[in-house]
Coordinates of C-alpha atoms in Angstrom, one line a residue:
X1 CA 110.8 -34.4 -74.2
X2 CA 112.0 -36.4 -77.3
X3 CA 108.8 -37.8 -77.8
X4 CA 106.6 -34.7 -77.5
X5 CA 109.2 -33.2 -79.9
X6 CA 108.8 -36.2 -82.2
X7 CA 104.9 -36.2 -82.4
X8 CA 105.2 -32.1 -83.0
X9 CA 107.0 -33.3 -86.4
X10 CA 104.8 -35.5 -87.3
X11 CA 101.8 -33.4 -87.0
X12 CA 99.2 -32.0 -89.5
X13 CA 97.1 -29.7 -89.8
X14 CA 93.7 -29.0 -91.7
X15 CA 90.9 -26.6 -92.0
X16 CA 87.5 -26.6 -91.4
X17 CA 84.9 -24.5 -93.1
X18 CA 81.3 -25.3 -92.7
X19 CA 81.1 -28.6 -93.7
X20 CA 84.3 -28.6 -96.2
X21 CA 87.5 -29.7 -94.8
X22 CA 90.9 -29.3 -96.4
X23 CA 93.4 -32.0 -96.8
X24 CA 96.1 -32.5 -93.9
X25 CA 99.2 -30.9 -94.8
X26 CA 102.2 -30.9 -92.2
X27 CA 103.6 -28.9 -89.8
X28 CA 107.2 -27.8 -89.8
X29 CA 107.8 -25.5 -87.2
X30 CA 106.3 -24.0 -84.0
X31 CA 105.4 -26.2 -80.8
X32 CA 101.8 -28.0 -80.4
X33 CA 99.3 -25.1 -79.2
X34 CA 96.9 -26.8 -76.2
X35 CA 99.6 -28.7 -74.4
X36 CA 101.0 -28.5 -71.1
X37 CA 104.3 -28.7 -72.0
X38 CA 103.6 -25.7 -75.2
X39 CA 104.8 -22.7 -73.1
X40 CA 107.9 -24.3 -72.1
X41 CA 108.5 -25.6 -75.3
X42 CA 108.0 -22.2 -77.2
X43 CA 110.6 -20.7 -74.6
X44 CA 113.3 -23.0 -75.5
X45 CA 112.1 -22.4 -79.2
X46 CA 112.9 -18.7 -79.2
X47 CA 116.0 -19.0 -76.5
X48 CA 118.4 -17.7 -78.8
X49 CA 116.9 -14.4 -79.4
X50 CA 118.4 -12.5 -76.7
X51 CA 122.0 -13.7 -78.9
X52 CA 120.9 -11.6 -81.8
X53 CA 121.4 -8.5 -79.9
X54 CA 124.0 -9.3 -77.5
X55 CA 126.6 -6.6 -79.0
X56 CA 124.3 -3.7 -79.2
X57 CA 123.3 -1.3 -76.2
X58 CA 119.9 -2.8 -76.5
X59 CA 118.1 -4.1 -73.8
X60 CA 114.9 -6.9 -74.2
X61 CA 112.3 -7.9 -71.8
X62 CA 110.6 -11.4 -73.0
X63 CA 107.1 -12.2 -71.2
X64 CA 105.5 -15.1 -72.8
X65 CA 105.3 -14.4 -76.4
X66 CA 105.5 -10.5 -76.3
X67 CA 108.8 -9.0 -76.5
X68 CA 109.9 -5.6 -76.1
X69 CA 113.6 -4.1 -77.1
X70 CA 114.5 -1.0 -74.8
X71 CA 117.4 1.8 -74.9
X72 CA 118.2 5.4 -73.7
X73 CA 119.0 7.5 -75.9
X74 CA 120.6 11.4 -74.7
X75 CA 119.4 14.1 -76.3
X76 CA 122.6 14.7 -78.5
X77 CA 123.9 12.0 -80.1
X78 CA 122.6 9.8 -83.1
X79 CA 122.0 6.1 -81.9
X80 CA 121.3 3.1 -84.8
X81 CA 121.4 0.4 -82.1
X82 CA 117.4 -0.2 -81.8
X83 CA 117.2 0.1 -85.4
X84 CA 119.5 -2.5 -85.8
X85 CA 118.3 -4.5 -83.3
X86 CA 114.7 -4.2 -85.0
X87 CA 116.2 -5.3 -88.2
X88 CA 118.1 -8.1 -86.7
X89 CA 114.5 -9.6 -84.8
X90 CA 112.4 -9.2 -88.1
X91 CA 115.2 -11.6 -89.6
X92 CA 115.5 -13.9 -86.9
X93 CA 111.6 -14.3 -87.1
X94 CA 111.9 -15.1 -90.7
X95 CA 115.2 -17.7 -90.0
X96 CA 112.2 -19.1 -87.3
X97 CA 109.4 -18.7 -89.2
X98 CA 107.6 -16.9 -86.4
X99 CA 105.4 -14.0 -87.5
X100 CA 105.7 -10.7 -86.0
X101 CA 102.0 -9.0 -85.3
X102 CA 102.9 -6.0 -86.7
X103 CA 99.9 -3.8 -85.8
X104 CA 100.5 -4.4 -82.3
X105 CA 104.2 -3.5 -83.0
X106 CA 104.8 0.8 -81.7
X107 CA 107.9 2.9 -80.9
X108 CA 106.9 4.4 -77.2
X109 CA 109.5 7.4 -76.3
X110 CA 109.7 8.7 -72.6
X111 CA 110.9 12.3 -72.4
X112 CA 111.9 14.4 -69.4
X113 CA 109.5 16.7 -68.1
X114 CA 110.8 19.6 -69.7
X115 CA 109.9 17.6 -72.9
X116 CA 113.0 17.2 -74.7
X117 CA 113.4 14.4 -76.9
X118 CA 116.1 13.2 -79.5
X119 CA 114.9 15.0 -82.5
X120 CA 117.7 12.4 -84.6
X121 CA 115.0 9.6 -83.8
X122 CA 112.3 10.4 -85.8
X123 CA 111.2 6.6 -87.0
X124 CA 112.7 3.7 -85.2
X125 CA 112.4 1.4 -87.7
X126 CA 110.2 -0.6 -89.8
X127 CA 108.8 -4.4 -90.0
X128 CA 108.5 -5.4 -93.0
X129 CA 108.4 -2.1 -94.9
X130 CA 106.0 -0.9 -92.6
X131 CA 107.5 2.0 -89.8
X132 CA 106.8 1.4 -86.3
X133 CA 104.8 4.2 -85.7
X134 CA 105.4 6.5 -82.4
X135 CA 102.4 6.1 -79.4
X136 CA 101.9 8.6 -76.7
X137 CA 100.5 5.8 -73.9
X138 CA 101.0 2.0 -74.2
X139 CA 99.2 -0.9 -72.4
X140 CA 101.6 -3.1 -70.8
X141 CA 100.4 -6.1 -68.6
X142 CA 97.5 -4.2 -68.0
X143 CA 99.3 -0.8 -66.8
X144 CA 98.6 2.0 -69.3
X145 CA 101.9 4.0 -69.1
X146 CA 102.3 7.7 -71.2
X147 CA 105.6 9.8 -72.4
X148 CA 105.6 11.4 -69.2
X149 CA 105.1 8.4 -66.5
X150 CA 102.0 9.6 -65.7
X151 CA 99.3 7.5 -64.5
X152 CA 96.5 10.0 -64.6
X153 CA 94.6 7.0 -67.2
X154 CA 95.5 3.9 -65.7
X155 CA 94.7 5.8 -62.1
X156 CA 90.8 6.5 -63.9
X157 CA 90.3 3.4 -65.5
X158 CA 90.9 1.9 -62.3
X159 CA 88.7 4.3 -60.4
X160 CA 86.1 4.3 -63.2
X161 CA 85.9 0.4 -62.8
X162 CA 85.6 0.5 -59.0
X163 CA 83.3 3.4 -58.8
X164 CA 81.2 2.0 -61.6
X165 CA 79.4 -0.8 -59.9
X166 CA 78.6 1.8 -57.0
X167 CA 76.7 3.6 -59.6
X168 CA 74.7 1.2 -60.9

């Protein structure tokens, strides 16, 4: 492990354009992308994340290099906790120097059926001066989920893609 952690900091990088190439200049943090020992190296690099929000009624779920922060919230009462728990990961990115893909960054609210939400949450937070903005339907792991827990366009992308072939 030493010596795969040794060669990471002495490595360089350079780029390539057409025929120009840049000069080497090296790397300082992150873990050598290609290798088989990468993904386990990236998980020990971002260990310590799940410390930053270990005294707020936050939940995370880590899966490779997504993460996603998770609360309830009751209809009455003002909660900061996911706000500060945003906060606290954009600055533990920064400490890290790991960059957050904002765009694919979204606050995703599930309401009862009767559609009652906490009306005190309007905007979640924001990444870099930029709000998350509230979706209807995400894509997680390759199961579309909406507000509601409905399935109704996961069930008919799934049908579409079987019944497709058929058609053709």
């Amino acid at each position: 492990m030493r010596s795969v952690l040794a060669r990471a900091q002495l490595a360089s990088q350079s780029v390539r354009i057409g025929s120009f190439i840049s000069s080497k200049i090296p790397v300082i943090s992150g873990v050598p992308h290609g290798s088989v020992l990468g993904p386990t190296l990236f998980l020990i690099y971002i260990n310590d994340v799940t410390d930053v929000f270990s005294d707020l009624s936050v939940s995370l779920s880590l899966f490779a290099d997504d993460l996603k922060l998770y609360t309830c919230y009751k209809t009455d009462i003002l909660h900061n906790d996911l706000h500060t728990a945003i906060n606290r990961l954009t600055e533990w990115a920064k400490l890290w120097q790991l960059q957050i893909a904002i765009p694919k960054c979204s606050a995703f609210r599930i309401s009862n059926p009767q559609g009652h939400v906490c009306e005190s949450v309007e905007q979640i937070g924001s990444i870099d001066d930029i709000p998350l903005p509230f979706v209807d339907q995400i894509r997680d792991i390759g199961v579309y989920h909406d507000c509601r827990l409905k399935y109704d366009k996961h069930i008919c992308l799934i049908t579409g893609c079987a019944v497709a072939p058929a058609l053709c």
